[in-house]
Tab-separated table of C-alpha atoms in Angstrom:
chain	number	residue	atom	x	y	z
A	21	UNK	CA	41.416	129.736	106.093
A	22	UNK	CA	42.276	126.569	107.866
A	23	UNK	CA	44.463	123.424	106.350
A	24	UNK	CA	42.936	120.063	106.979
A	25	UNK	CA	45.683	116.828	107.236
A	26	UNK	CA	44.241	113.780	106.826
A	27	UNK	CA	45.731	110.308	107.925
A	28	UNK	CA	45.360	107.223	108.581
A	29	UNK	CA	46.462	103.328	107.267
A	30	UNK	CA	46.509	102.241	103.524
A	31	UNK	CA	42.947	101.817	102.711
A	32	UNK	CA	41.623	103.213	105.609
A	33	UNK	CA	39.036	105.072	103.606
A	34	UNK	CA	40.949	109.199	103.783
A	35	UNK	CA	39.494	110.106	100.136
A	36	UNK	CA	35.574	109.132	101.082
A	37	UNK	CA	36.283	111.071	104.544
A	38	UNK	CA	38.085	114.041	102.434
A	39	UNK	CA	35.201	114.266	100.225
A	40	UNK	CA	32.603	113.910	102.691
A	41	UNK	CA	34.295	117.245	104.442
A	42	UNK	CA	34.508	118.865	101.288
A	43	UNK	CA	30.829	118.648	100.897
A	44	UNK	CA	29.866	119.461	104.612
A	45	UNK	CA	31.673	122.609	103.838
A	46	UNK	CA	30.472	123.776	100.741
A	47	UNK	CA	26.777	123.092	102.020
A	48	UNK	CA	27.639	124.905	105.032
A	49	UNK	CA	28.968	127.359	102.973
A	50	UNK	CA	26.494	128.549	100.325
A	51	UNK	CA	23.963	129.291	103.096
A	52	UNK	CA	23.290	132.952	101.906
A	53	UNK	CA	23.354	134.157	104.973
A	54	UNK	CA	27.027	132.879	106.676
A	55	UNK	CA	29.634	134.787	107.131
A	56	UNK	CA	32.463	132.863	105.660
A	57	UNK	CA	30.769	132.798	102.172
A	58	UNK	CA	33.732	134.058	100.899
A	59	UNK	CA	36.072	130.795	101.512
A	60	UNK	CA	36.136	128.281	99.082
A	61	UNK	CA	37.047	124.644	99.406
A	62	UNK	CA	39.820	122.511	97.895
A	63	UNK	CA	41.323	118.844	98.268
A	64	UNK	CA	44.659	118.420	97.343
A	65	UNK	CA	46.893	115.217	97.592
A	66	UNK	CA	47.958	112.119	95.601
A	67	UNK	CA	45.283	112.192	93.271
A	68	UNK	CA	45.366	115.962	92.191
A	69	UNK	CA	49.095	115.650	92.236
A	70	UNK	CA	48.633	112.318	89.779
A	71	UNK	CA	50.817	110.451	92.639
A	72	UNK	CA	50.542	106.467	91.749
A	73	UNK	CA	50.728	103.859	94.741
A	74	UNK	CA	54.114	102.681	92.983
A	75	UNK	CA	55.768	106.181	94.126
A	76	UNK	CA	55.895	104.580	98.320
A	77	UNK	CA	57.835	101.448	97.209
A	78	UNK	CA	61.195	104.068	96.332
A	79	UNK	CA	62.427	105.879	98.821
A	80	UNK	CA	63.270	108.932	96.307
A	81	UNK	CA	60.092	108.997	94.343
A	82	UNK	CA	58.040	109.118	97.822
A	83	UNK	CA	60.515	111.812	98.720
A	84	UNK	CA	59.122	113.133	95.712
A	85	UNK	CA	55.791	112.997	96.689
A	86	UNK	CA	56.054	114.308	99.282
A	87	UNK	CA	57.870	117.465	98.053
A	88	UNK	CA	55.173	117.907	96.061
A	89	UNK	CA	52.869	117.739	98.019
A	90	UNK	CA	54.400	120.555	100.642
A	91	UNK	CA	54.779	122.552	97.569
A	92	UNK	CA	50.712	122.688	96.691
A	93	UNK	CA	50.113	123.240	100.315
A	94	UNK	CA	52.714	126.015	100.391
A	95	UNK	CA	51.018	127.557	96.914
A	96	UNK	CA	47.471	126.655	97.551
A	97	UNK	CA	46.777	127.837	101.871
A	98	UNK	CA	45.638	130.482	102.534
A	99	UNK	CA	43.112	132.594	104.260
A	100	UNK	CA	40.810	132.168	102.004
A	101	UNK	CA	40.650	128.817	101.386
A	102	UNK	CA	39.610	125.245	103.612
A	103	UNK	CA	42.312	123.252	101.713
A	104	UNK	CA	42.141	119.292	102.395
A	105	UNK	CA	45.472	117.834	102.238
A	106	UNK	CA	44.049	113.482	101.187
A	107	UNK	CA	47.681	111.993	101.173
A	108	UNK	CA	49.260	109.156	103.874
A	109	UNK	CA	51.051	111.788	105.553
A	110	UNK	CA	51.729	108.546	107.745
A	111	UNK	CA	55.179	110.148	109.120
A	112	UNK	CA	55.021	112.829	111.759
A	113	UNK	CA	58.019	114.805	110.481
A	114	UNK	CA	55.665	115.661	107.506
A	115	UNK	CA	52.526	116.214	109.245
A	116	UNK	CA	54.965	118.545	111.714
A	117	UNK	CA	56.157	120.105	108.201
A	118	UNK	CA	52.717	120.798	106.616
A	119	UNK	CA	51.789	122.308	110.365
A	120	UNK	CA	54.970	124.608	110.171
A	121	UNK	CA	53.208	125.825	107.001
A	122	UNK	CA	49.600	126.720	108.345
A	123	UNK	CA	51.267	129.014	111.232
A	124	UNK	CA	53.657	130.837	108.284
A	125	UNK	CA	50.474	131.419	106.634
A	126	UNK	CA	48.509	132.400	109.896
A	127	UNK	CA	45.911	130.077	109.161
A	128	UNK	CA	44.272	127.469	112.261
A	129	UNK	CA	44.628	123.687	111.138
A	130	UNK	CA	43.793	120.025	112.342
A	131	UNK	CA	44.478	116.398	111.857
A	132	UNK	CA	41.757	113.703	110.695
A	133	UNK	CA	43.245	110.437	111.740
A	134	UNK	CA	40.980	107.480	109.806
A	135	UNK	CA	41.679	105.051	112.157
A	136	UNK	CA	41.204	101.603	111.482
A	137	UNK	CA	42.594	98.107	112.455
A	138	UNK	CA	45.557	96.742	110.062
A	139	UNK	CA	43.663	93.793	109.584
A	140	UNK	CA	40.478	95.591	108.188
A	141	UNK	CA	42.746	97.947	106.197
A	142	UNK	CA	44.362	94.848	104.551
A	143	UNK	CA	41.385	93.146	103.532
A	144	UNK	CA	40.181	96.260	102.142
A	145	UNK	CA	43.323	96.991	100.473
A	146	UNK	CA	43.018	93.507	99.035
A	147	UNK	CA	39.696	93.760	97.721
A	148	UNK	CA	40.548	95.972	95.862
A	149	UNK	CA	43.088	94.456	93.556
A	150	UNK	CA	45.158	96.737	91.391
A	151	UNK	CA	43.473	99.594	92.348
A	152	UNK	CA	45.117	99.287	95.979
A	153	UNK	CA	48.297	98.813	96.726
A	154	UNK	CA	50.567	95.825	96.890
A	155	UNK	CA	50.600	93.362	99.714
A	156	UNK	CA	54.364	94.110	100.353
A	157	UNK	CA	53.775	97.797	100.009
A	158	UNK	CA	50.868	97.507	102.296
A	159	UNK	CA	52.901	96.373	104.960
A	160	UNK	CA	55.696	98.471	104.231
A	161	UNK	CA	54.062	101.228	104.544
A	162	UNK	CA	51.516	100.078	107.951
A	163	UNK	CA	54.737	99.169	109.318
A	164	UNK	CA	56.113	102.364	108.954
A	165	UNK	CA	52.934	104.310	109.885
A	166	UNK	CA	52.848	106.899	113.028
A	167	UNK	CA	49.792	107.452	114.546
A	168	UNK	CA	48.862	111.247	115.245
A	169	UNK	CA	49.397	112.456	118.978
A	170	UNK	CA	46.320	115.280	120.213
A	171	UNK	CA	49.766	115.751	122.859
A	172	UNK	CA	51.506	117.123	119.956
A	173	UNK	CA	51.107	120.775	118.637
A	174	UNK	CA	51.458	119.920	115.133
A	175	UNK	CA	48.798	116.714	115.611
A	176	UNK	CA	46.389	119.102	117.625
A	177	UNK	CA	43.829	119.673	117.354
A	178	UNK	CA	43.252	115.668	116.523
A	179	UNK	CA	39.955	113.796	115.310
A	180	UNK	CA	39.638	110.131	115.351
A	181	UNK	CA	36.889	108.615	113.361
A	182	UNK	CA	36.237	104.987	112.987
A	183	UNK	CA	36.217	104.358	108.765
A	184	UNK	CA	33.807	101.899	107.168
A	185	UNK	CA	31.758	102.767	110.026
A	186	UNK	CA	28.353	104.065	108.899
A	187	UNK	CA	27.637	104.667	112.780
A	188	UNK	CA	30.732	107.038	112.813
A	189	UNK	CA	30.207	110.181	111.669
A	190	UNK	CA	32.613	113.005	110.932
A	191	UNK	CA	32.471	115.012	114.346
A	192	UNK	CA	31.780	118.187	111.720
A	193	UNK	CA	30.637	121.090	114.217
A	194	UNK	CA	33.473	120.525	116.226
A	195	UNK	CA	36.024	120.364	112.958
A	196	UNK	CA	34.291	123.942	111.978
A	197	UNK	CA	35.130	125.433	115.650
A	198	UNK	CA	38.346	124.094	115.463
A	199	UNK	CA	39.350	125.753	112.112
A	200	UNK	CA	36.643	128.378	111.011
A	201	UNK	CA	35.616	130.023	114.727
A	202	UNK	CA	39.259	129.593	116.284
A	203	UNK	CA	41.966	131.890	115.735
A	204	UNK	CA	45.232	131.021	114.759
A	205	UNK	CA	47.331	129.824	117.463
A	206	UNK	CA	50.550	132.164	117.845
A	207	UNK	CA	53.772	131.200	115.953
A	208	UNK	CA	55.823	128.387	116.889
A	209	UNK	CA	59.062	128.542	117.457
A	210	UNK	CA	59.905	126.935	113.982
A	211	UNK	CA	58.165	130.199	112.975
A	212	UNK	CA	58.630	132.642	115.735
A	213	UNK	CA	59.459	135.984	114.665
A	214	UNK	CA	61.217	138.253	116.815
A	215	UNK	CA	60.620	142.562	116.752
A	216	UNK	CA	63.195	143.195	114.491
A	217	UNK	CA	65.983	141.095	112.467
A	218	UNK	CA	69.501	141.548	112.836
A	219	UNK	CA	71.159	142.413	109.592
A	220	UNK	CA	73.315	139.233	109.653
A	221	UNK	CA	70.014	136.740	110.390
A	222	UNK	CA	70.691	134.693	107.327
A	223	UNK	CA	74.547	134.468	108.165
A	224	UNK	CA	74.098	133.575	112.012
A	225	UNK	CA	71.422	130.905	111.015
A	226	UNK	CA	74.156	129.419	108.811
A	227	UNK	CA	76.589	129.351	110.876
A	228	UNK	CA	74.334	128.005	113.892
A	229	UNK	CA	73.042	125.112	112.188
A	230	UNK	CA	76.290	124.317	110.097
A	231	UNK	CA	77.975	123.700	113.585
A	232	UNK	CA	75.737	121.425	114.844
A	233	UNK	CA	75.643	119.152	111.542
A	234	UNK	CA	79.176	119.601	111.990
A	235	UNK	CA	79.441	118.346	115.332
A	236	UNK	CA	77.312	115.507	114.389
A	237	UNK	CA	79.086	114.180	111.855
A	238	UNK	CA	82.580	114.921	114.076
A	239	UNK	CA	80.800	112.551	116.854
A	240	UNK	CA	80.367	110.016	114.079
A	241	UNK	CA	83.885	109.761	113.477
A	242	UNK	CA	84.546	107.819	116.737
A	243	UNK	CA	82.416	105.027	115.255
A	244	UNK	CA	81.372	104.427	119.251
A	245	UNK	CA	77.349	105.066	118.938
A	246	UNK	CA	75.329	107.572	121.051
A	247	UNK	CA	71.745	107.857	122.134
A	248	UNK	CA	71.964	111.804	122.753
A	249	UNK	CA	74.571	113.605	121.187
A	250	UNK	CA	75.322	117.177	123.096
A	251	UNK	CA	76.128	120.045	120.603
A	252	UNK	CA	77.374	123.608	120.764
A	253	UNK	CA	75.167	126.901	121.154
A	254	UNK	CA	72.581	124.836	123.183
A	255	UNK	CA	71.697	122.579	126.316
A	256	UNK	CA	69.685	120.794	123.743
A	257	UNK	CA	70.998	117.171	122.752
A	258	UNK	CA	70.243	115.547	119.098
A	259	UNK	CA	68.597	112.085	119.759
A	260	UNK	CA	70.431	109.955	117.392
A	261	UNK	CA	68.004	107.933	115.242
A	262	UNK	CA	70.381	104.141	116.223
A	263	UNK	CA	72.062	104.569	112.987
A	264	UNK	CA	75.341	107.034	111.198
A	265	UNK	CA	73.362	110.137	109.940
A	266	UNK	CA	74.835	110.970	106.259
A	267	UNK	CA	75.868	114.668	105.370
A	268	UNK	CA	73.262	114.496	102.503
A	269	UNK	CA	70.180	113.583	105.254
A	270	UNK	CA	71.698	116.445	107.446
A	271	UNK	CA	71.723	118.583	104.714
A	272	UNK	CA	68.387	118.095	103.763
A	273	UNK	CA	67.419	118.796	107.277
A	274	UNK	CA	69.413	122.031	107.535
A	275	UNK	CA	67.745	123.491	104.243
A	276	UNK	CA	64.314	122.557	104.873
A	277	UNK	CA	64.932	124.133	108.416
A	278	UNK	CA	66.333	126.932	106.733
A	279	UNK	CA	63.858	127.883	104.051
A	280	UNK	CA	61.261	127.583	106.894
A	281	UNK	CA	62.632	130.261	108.882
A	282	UNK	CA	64.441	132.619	106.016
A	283	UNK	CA	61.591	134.793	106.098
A	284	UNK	CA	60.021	134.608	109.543
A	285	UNK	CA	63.134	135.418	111.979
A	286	UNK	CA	64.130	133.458	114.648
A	287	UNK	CA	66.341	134.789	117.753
A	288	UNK	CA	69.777	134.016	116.779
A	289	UNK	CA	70.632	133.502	119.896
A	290	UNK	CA	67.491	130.450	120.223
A	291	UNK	CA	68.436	128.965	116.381
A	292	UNK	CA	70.798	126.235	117.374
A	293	UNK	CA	68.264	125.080	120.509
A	294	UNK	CA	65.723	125.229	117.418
A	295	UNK	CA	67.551	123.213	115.132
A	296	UNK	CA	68.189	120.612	117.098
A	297	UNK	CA	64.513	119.947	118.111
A	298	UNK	CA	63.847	120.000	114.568
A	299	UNK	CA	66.162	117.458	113.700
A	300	UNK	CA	64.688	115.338	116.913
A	301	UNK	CA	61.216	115.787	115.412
A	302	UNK	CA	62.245	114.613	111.921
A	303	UNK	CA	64.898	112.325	112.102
C-alpha cells in the first residue's frame, strides 16, 4: 500500500530506522486477526540494489543510482505492499520524483527524516572506517543535503526522529495512520488526469515542453543572466538555477517529465504551467 522515503545525513543511522519499521510492520501484521494481513513488507535501496558508497563521488554513477533506484520503486509499489525506500534521497527533486510515483500508483506515502547533527553524523561516519564513507565524500554529500519540508506535498506527511537516540522512538501509530488508515491523497498535478484525452495528448505535450526548453536555451544566448526567465503558454517563470542550463540537463528534465505524465493525462492547455514548476522543483 503505502511507500516509505527515508532520509537523513551520511551515517545518520536510515538502515537501523528502516529495519526497525520493517519489523513494527510485520509484527503488526501477522496479528491473525488485522485486516491488512494481506500486505507484505519490503526495503529497497542501496543495499538491495548492491549500490557502493563510491557511486556519490561521480556525478553519473549517482545518477545511476538513482535511476535505479526510481526503477525498483516504479516495479516494486504497489497496493499491496509497505515498500521502504533506505537510500540518501538527500535531494528534493528525487524525493518529489519517488512521490510523483506513489500518487501514479494510488498508494498514500511519507518521509522519515533521521535527523541528526553533522558533527555526530561525522564522527559516526568516521568510526566506522571503510565501511562508511570518505571524509571528502562525507562532506560532499552533507553539503549538498536538503532537509525535508512537512510544507511540501511531496515531503508530507514528514517524521523527524532523533537517531542514536534510544529515548527516540519511531512515532509508529502515527506512521500506520498516515499510510495504512489514510487514503490516498488525489492526484497531483504532475499526475492529474483529466475526463478524457485528446487524441493529439502526446503531440501537444511535445510541443508544450519543447518550447519552453527552447525558450530557455534562446534566453541563454544573450549571455546576460536571469533570476526568472518568463516563457510561452504560461504566466509561470523558470527560476534559473545561477548558472547556463545545458540542452542535455533540459532534456533530461523534459523526458522524465514526459514519461511521468504519458499515461496519466494532463490538460494540454495546463502542460507548459506544469512543466515549468517541474523544472523549478528539480533544477
Amino acid at each position: 500500500m503505502p511507500l516509505i522515503i527515508m532520509t537523513g545525513l551520511p551515517s545518520s543511522g536510515k538502515s537501523t530506522r528502516a529495519a526497525e519499521l520493517r519489523r513494527l510492520f510485520e509484527e503488526r501484521l501477522a496479528q491473525p486477526e488485522h485486516q491488512h494481513r494481506r500486505l507484505t513488507v519490503q526495503i529497497v535501496g542501496d543495499d538491495t540494489l548492491g549500490v557502493s558508497h563510491s557511486a556519490y563521488a561521480s556525478a553519473h554513477e549517482e545518477k545511476m543510482a538513482r535511476g535505479a533506484l526510481l526503477s525498483a520503486v516504479e516495479r516494486l509499489v504497489s497496493r499491496e505492499c509497505v515498500l521502504i525506500a533506505d537510500a540518501p534521497n538527500y535531494i528534493k527533486g528525487l524525493r518529489y520524483q519517488l512521490h510523483c510515483i506513489a500518487r501514479e500508483v494510488g498508494t498514500t506515502h511519507c518521509v522519515v527524516h533521521c535527523a541528526i547533527s553533522a558533527d555526530a553524523a561525522r564522527a559516526i561516519n568516521a568510526a566506522r572506517g571503510d565501511a562508511g564513507y570518505s571524509a571528502e565524500l562525507f562532506e560532499a554529500l552533507a553539503a549538498r543535503y536538503e532537509e525535508p519540508n512537512a510544507a511540501s506535498r511531496w515531503d508530507s506527511p514528514l517524521f523527524t526522529v532523533i537517531q542514536h537516540d534510544p529515548a527516540d522512538a519511531l512515532p509508529f501509530e502515527d506512521i500506520w495512520a498516515a499510510v495504512v488508515e489514510r487514503r490516498a491523497p488525489p492526484p497531483n498535478f504532475a499526475t492529474a488526469m483529466k475526463p478524457v484525452a485528446e487524441t493529439n495528448y502526446l503531440f501537444e505535450l511535445e510541443r508544450a515542453t519543447q518550447e519552453v526548453i527552447a525558450a530557455i536555451l534562446e534566453s541563454q544566448k544573450s549571455g546576460v543572466p536571469v533570476a526568472q526567465l518568463p516563457v510561452p503558454g504560461t504566466a509561470e517563470r523558470v527560476r534559473m538555477p545561477g548558472r547556463s542550463l545545458t540542452l542535455s540537463e533540459l532534456r533530461r528534465q523534459r523526458m522524465q517529465f514526459t514519461r511521468l505524465n504519458r499515461q496519466v493525462p494532463l490538460q494540454i492547455e495546463k502542460i507548459a504551467e506544469l512543466f515549468v514548476k517541474y523544472l523549478n522543483i528539480n533544477l
